CSV table of C-alpha atoms and ligand atoms in Angstrom, one decimal:
chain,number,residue,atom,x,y,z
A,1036,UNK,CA,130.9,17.0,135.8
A,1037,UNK,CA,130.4,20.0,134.3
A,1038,UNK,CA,129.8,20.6,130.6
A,1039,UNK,CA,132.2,23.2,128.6
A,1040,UNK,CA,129.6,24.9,126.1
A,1041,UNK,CA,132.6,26.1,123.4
A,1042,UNK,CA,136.4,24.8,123.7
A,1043,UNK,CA,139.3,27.0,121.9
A,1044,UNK,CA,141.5,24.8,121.9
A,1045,UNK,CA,145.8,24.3,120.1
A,1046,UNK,CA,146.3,27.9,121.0
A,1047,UNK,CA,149.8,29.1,120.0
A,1048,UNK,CA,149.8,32.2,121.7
A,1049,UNK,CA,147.2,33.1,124.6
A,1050,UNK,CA,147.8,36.7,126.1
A,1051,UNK,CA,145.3,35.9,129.2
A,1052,UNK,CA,146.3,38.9,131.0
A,1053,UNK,CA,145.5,37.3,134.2
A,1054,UNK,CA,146.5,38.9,137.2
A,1055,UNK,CA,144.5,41.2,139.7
A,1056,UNK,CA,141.4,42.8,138.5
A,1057,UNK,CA,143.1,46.1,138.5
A,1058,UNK,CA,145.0,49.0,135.8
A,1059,UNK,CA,148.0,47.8,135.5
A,1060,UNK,CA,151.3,50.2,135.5
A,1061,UNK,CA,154.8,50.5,135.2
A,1062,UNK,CA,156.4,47.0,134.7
A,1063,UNK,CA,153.2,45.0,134.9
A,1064,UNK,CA,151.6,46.9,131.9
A,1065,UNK,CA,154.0,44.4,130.2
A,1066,UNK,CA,152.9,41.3,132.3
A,1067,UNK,CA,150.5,39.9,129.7
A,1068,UNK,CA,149.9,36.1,130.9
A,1069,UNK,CA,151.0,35.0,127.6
A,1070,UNK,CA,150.5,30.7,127.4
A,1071,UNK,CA,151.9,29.0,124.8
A,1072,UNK,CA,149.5,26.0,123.5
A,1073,UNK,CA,146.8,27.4,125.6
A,1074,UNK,CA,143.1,25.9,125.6
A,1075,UNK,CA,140.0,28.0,126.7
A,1076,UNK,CA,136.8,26.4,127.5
A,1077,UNK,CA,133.2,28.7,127.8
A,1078,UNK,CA,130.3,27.7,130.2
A,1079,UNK,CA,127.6,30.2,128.8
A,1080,UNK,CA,128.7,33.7,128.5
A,1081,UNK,CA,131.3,33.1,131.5
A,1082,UNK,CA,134.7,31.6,131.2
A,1083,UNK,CA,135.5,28.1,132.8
A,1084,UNK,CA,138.5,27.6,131.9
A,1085,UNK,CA,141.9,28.7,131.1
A,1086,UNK,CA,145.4,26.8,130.5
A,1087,UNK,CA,147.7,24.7,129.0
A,1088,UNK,CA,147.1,21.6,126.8
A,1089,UNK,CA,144.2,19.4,127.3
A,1090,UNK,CA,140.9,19.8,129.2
A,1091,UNK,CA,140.8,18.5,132.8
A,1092,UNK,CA,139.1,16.1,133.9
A,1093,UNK,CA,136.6,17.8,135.8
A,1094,UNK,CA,135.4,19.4,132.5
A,1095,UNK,CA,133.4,17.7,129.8
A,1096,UNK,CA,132.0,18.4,126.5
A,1097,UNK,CA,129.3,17.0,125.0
A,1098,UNK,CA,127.4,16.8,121.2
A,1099,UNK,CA,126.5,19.9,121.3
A,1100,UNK,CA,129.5,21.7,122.6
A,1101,UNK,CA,131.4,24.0,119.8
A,1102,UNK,CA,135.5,23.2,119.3
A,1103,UNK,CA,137.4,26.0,117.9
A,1104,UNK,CA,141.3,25.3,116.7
A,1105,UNK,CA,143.4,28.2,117.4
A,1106,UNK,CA,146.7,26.2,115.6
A,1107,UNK,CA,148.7,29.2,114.3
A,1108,UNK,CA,146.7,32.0,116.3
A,1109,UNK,CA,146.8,34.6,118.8
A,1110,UNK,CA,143.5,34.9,121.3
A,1111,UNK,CA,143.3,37.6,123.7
A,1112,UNK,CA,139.9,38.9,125.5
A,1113,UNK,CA,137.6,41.2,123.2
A,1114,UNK,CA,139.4,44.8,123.0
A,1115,UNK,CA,138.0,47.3,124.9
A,1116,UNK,CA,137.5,51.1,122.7
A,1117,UNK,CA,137.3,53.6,126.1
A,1118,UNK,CA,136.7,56.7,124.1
A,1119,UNK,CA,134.6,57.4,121.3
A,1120,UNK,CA,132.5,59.7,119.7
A,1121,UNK,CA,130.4,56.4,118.1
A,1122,UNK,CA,126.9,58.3,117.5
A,1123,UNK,CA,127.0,61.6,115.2
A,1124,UNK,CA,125.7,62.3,112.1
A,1125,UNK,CA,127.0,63.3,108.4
A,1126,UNK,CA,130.8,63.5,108.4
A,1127,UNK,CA,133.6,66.3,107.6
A,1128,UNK,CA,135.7,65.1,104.7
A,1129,UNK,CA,135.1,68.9,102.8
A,1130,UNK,CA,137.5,70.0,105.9
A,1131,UNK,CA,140.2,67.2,104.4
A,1132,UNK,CA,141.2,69.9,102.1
A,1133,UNK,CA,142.4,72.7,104.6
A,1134,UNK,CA,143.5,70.1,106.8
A,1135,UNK,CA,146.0,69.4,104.4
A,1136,UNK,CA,147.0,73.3,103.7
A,1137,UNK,CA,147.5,73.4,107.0
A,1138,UNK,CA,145.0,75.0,108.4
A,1139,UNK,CA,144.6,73.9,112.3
A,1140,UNK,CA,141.6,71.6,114.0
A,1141,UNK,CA,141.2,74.5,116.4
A,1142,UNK,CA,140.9,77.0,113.8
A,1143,UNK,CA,138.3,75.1,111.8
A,1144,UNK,CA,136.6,74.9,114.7
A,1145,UNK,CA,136.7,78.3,115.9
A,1146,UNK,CA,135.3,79.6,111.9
A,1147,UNK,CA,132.2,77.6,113.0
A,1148,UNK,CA,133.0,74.3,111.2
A,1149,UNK,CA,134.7,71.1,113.0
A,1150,UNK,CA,132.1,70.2,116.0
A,1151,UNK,CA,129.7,72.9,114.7
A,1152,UNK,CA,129.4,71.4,111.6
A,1153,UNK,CA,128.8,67.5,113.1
A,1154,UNK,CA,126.3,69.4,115.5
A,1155,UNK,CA,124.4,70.8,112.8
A,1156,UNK,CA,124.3,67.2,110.8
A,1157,UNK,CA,123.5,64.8,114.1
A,1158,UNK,CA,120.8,67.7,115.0
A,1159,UNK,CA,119.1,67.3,111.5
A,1160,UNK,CA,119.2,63.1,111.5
A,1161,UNK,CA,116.5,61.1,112.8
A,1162,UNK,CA,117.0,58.9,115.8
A,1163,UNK,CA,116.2,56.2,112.9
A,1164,UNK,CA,119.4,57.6,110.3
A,1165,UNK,CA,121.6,58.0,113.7
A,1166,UNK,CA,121.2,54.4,114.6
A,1167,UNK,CA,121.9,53.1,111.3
A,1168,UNK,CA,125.3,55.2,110.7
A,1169,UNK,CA,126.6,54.6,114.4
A,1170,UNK,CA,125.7,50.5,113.7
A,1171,UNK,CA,127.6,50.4,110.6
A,1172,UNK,CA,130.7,51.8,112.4
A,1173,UNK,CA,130.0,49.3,115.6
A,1174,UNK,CA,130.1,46.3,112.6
A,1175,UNK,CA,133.3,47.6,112.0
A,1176,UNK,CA,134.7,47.5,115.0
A,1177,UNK,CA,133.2,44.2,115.8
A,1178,UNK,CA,135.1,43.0,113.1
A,1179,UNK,CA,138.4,44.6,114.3
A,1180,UNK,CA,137.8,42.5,117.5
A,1181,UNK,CA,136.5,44.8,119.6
A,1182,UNK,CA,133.4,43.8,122.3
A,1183,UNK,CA,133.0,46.6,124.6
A,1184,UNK,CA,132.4,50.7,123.1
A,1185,UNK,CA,132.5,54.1,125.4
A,1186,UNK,CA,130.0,56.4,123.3
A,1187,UNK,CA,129.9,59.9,124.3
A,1188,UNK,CA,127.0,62.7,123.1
A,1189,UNK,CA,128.2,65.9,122.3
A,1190,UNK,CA,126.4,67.1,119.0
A,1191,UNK,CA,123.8,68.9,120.2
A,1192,UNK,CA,125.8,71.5,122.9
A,1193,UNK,CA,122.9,73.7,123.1
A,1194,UNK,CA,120.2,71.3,122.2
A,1195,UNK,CA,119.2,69.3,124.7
A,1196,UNK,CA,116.7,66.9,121.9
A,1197,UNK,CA,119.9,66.0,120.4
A,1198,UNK,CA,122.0,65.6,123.3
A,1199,UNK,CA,119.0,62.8,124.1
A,1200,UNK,CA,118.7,61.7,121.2
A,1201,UNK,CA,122.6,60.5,120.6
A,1202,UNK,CA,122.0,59.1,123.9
A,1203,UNK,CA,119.1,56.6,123.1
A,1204,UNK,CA,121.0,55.6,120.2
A,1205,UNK,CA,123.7,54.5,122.3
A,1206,UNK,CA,121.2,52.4,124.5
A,1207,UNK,CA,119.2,51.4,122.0
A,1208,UNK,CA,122.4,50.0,120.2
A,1209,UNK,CA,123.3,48.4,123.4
A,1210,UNK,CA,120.3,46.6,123.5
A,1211,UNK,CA,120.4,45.1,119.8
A,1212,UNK,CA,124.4,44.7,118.8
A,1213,UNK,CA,126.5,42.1,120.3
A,1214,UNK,CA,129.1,45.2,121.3
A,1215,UNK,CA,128.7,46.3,124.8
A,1216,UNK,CA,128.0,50.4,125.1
A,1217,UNK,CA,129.0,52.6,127.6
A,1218,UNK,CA,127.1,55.8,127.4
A,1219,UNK,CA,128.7,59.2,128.4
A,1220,UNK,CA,127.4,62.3,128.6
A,1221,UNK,CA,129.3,65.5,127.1
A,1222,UNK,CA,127.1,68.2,127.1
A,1223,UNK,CA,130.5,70.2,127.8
A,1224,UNK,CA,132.0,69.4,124.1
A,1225,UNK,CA,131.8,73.0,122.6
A,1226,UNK,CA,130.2,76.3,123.5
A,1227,UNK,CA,127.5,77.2,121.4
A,1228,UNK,CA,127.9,79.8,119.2
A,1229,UNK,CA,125.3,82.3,120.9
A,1230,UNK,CA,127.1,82.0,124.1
A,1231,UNK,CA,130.4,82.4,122.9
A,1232,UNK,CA,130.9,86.1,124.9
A,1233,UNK,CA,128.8,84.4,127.8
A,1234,UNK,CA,130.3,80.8,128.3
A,1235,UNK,CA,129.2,80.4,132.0
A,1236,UNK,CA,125.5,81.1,131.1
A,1237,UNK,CA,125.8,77.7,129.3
A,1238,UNK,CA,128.2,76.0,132.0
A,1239,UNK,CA,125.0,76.7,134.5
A,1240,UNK,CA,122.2,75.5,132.2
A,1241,UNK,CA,124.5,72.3,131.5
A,1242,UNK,CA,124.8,72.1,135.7
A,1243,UNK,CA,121.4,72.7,136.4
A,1244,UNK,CA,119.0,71.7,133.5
A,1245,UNK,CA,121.3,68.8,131.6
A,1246,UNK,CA,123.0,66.9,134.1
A,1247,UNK,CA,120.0,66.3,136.7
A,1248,UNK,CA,117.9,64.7,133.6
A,1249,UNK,CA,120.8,62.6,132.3
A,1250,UNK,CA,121.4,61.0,135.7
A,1251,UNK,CA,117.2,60.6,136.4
A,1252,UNK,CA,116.7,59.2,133.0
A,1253,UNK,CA,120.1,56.7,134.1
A,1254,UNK,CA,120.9,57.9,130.0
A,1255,UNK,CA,125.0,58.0,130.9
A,1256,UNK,CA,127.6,56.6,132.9
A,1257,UNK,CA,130.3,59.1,132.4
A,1258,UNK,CA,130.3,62.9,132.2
A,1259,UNK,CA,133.0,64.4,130.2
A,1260,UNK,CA,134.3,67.7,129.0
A,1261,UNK,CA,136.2,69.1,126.1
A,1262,UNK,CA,138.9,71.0,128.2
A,1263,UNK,CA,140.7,72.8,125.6
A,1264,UNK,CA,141.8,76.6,124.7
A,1265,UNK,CA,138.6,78.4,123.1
A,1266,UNK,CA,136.3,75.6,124.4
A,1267,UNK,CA,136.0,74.9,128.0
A,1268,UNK,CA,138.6,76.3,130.8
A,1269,UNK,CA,140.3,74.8,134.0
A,1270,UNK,CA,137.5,76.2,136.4
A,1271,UNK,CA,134.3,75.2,134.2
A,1272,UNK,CA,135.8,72.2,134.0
A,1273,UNK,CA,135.7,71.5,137.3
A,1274,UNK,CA,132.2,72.7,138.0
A,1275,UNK,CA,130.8,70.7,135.4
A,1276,UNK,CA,132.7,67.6,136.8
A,1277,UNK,CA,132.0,67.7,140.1
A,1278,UNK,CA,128.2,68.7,139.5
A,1279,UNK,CA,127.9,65.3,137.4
A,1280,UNK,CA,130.0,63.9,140.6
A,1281,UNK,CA,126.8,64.6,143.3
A,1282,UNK,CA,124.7,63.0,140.7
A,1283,UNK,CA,126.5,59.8,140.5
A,1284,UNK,CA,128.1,60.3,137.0
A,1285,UNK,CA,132.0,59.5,136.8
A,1286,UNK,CA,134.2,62.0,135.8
A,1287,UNK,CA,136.3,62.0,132.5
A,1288,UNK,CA,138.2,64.6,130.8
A,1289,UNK,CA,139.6,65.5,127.8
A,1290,UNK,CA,142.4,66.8,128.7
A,1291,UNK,CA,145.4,68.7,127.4
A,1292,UNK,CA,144.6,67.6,124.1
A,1293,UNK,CA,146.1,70.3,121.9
A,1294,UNK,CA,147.5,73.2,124.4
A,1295,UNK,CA,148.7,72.5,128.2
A,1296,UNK,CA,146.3,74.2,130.2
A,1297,UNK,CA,147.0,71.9,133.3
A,1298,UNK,CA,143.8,69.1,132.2
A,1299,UNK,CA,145.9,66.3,133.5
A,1300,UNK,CA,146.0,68.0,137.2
A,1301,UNK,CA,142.5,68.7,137.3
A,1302,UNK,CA,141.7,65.1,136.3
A,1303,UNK,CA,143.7,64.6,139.2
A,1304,UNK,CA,142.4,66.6,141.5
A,1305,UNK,CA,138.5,65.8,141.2
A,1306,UNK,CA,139.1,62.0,140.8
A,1307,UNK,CA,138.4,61.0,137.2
A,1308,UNK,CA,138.3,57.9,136.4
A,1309,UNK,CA,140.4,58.4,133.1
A,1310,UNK,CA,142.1,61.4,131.3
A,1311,UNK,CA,142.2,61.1,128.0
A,1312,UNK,CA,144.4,62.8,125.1
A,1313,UNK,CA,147.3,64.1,126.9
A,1314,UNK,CA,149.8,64.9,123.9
A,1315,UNK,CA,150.7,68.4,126.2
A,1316,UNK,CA,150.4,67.2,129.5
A,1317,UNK,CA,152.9,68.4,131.6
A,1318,UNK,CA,155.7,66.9,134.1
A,1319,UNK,CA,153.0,68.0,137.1
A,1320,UNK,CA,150.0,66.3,135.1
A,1321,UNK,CA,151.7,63.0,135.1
A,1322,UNK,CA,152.6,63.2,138.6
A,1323,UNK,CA,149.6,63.9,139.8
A,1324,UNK,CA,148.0,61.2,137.4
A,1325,UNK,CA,150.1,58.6,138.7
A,1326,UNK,CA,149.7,59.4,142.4
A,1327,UNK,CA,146.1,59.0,142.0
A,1328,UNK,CA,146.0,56.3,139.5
A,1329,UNK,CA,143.8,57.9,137.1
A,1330,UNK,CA,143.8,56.1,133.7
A,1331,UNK,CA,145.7,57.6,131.0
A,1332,UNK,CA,143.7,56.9,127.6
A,1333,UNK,CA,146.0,57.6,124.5
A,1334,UNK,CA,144.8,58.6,121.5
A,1335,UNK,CA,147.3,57.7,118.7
A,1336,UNK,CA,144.9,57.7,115.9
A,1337,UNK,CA,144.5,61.1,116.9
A,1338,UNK,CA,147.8,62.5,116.7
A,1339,UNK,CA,148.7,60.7,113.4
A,1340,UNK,CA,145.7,62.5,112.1
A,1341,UNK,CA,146.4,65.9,113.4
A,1342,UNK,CA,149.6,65.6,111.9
A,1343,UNK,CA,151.4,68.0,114.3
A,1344,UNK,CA,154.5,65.8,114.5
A,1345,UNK,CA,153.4,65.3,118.5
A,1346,UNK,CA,152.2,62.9,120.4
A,1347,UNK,CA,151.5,62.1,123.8
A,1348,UNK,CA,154.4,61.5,126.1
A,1349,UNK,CA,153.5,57.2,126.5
A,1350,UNK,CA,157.2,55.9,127.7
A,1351,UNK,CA,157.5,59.1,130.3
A,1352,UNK,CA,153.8,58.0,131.6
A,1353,UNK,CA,155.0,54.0,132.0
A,1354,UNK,CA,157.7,55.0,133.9
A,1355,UNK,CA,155.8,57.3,136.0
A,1356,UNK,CA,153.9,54.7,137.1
A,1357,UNK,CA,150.7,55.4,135.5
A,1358,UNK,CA,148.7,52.8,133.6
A,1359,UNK,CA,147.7,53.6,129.9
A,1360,UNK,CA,144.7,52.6,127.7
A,1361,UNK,CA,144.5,53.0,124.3
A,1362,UNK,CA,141.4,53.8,121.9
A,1363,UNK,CA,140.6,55.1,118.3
A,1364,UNK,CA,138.5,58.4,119.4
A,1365,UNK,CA,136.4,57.7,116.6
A,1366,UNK,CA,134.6,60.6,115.5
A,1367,UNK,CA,134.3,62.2,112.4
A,1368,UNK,CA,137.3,65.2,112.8
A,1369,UNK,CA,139.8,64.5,114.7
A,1370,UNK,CA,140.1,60.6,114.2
A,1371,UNK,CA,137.7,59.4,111.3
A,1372,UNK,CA,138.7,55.5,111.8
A,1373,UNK,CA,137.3,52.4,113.3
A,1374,UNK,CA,140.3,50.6,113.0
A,1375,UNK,CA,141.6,49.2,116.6
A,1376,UNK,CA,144.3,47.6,115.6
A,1377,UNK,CA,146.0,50.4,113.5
A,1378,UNK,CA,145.9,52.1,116.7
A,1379,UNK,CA,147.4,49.4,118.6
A,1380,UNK,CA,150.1,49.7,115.5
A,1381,UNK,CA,150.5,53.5,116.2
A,1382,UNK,CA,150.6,52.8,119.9
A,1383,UNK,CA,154.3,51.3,119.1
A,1384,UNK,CA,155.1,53.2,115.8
A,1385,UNK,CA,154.4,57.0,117.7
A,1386,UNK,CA,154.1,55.9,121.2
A,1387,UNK,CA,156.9,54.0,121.5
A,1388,UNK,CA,155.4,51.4,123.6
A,1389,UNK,CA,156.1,47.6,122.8
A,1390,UNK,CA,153.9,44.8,121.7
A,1391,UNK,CA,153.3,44.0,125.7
A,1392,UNK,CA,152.3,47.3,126.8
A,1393,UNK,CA,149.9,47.4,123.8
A,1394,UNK,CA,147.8,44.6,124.4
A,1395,UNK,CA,147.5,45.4,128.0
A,1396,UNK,CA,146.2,49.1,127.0
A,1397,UNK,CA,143.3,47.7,124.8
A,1398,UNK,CA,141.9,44.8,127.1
A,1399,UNK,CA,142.5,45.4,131.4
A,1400,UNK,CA,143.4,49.0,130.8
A,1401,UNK,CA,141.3,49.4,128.5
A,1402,UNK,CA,138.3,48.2,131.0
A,1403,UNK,CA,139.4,49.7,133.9
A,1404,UNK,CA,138.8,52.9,132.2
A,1405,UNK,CA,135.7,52.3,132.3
A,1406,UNK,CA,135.4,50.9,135.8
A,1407,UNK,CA,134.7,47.4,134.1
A,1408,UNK,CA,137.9,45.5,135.4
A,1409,UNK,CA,136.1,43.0,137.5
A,1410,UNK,CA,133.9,41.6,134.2
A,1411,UNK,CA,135.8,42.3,131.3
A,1412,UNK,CA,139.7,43.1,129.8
A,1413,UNK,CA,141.3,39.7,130.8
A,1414,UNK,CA,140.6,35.6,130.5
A,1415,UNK,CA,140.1,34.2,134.0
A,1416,UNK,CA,137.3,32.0,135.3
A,1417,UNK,CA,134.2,33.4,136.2
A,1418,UNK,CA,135.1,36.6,133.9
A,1419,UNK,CA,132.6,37.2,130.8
A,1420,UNK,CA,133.7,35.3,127.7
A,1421,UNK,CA,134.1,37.8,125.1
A,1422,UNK,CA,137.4,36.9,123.1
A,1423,UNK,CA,139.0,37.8,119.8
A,1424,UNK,CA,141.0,35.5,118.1
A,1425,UNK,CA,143.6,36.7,115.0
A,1426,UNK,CA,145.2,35.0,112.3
A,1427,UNK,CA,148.2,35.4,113.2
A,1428,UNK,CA,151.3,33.8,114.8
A,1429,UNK,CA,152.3,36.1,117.6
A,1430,UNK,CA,151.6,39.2,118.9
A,1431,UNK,CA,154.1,41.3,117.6
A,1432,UNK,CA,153.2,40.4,113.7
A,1433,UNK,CA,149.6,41.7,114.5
A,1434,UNK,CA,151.4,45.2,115.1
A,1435,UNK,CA,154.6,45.1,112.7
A,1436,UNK,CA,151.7,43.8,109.9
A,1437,UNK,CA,149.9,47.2,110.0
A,1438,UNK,CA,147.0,48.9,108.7
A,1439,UNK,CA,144.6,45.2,107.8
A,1440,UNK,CA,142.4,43.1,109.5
A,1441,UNK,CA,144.1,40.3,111.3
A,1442,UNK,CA,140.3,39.1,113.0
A,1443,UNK,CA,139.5,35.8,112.6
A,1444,UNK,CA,136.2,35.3,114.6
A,1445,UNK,CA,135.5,36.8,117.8
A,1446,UNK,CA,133.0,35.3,120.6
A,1447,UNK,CA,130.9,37.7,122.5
A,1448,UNK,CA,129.1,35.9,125.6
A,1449,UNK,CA,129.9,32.8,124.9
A,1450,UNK,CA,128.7,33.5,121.1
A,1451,UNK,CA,130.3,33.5,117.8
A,1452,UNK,CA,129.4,36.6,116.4
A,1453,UNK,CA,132.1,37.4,113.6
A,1454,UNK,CA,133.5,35.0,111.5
A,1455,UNK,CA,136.6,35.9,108.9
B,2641,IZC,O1,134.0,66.0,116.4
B,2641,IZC,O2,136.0,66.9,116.4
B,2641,IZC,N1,138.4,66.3,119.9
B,2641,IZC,N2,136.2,66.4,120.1
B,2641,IZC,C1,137.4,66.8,120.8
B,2641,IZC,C2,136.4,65.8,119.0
B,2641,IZC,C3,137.8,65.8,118.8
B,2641,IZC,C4,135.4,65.3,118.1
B,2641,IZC,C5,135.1,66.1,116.9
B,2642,ZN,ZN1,137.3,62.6,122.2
């Protein structure tokens, strides 16, 4: 007989998710494989069980195996955060001000301030100061019930150093935190300012200096670029992409973030894994999305933040047919908040998209954006047994309740490794 190592067991409400391994869109985005009274029992870091009521009979427990009782809670696997900007230094509440006169994110950024200014801070911080500010927000996010973090580099544009720097941090962090990192490269997140008239120039040395060492060193997963007016265009895009492509790094893309430039069809059109932003995409860019099941990654915290009264088109994507995740984009302009579950409140509140769709977009959809749907995002056997469980009754008070901590403890592995 084998021997459960941690039972959770008098679970109100268990959103297993359970279903094929795959993004799920349309009407199954709200199939969430909720069990009411639900029992999960752990063998290791792997999941042995899942179901209603008691243990069966083939499963034992013995004096050392942990109980957990879930009486009054909601467990669902460990959220998944596909988009991040996790490792930077300093931060930019002195642009707070102008933000609030008005004054646009592009703008900012185009004075030399925005990304420049997080470049210029993550440039000057040790490897040592870097690991200590990125950990505190990873502690954060733990708490928030989150088990699995994309990280992306992009302070140091020009400067390689940094660009490998951010990038260690992310392992290094890997290594040492209970949260799983996901390391991508964006080299491609602004232009630096000496090649402003000469963009290309630094297109090529990204193509033929960065990306080759990224993908030797194995420092990244993902390669990504900021596909925006003023930063990178359609056609740079693409080259940058598909050169990261030949080297084994999947493609990502911010796209059509702020102005439709037609990011969404080039996401398409190169195979990206994911395509993240989208508040301008375009009838076309869903489309084409949907036809080749890229990944949709919303950004809610994002547009609240903005505050452009816009936000990405969520209920036009579902019934398109393409699947969407949903992240913070934590980073230190555009999105200065750890907080998962306010997203997952502004996924309904801007979004429009119910309690169902929600969950679904922070666990399976949530992993397959990161190609890690076979392993993580739902509670089957044999999957990894990282799981969050919140103090509360039902899903749909974790979302209406906005803006706190609902956490109660949340197992990573098999281990407890937050505890209200
Ligand atoms: O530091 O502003 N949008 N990149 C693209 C960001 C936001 C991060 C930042
Ligand atoms: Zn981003």
């Amino acid at each position: 007989m084998i021997k459960a190592s941690l039972v959770i067991e008098n679970i109100d409400n268990l959103i297993t998710l359970r279903g094929e391994n795959k993004p799920r869109c349309g009407k199954e985005q709200s199939r969430i494989g909720l069990i009411q009274g639900g029992l999960v029992a752990l063998d290791g870091d792997k999941i042995l069980y899942v179901g209603e009521g008691k243990l069966p009979s083939t499963i034992g427990t013995g004096e050392d195996t942990v109980f957990i009782d879930a009486r009054g809670k909601l467990v669902t696997p460990g959220l998944v955060e596909p988009h991040t900007h996790l490792v930077h230094g300093g931060s930019r509440e002195h642009e707070f001000k102008l933000k609030l006169q008005g004054v646009d994110y592009l703008d900012i950024l185009a004075a030399g301030g925005g990304i420049y200014s997080t470049v210029e801070a993550t440039r000057k911080a040790s490897h040592e100061e870097l690991y200590q500010q990125a950990k505190k927000s990873l502690d954060r996010m733990l708490a928030y019930g989150v088990t699995t973090v994309e990280a992306k580099s992009g302070y140091g544009i020009g400067d390689f150093a940094t660009e490998i720097k951010q990038m260690e941090v992310a392992r290094d962090l890997n290594e040492s935190h209970p949260i799983d990192l996901v390391s991508t490269f964006m080299g491609a997140h602004a232009v630096p300012r000496e090649y402003l008239d000469r963009s290309d120039d630094f297109v090529d040395i990204i193509i033929n200096k960065m990306l080759p060492l990224v993908a030797e060193k194995r420092l990244a997963v993902f390669n990504d670029v900021f596909c925006e007016e003023g930063v990178f265009t359609i056609d740079q895009s693409r080259r940058i992409l598909q050169a990261g492509q030949a080297l084994g790094l999947r493609a990502k893309l911010h796209a059509d973030e702020i102005v439709p430039l037609g990011g969404a069809e080039l996401a398409a059109e190169v195979g990206c894994i994911s395509a993240e932003h989208l508040m301008a995409i375009s009838e076309q860019g869903i489309k084409d999305l949907a036809q080749k099941g890229v990944v949709a990654v919303l950004l809610p915290g994002t547009s609240f933040n903005l505050q452009k009264g816009r936000a990405a088109p969520a209920r036009k994507m579902i019934q398109a047919g393409l699947p969407i995740a949903l992240s913070t984009d934590y980073n230190p302009g555009s999105c200065p908040s750890e907080n998962l579950q306010f997203m997952m409140s502004l996924g309904s509140l801007l979004l429009k998209m119910t309690p169902d769709e929600v969950i679904t977009a922070v666990t399976i959809n949530a992993a397959a954006a990161l190609g890690l749907e076979e392993e993580k995002g739902s509670l089957e056997v044999g999957k990894r047994a990282d799981i969050a469980i919140f103090d509360v009754p039902n899903l749909e008070y974790m979302l209406y309740h906005f803006g706190v901590n609902h956490t109660d403890t949340v197992i990573k592995d098999g281990k407890i490794v937050y505890q209200k």
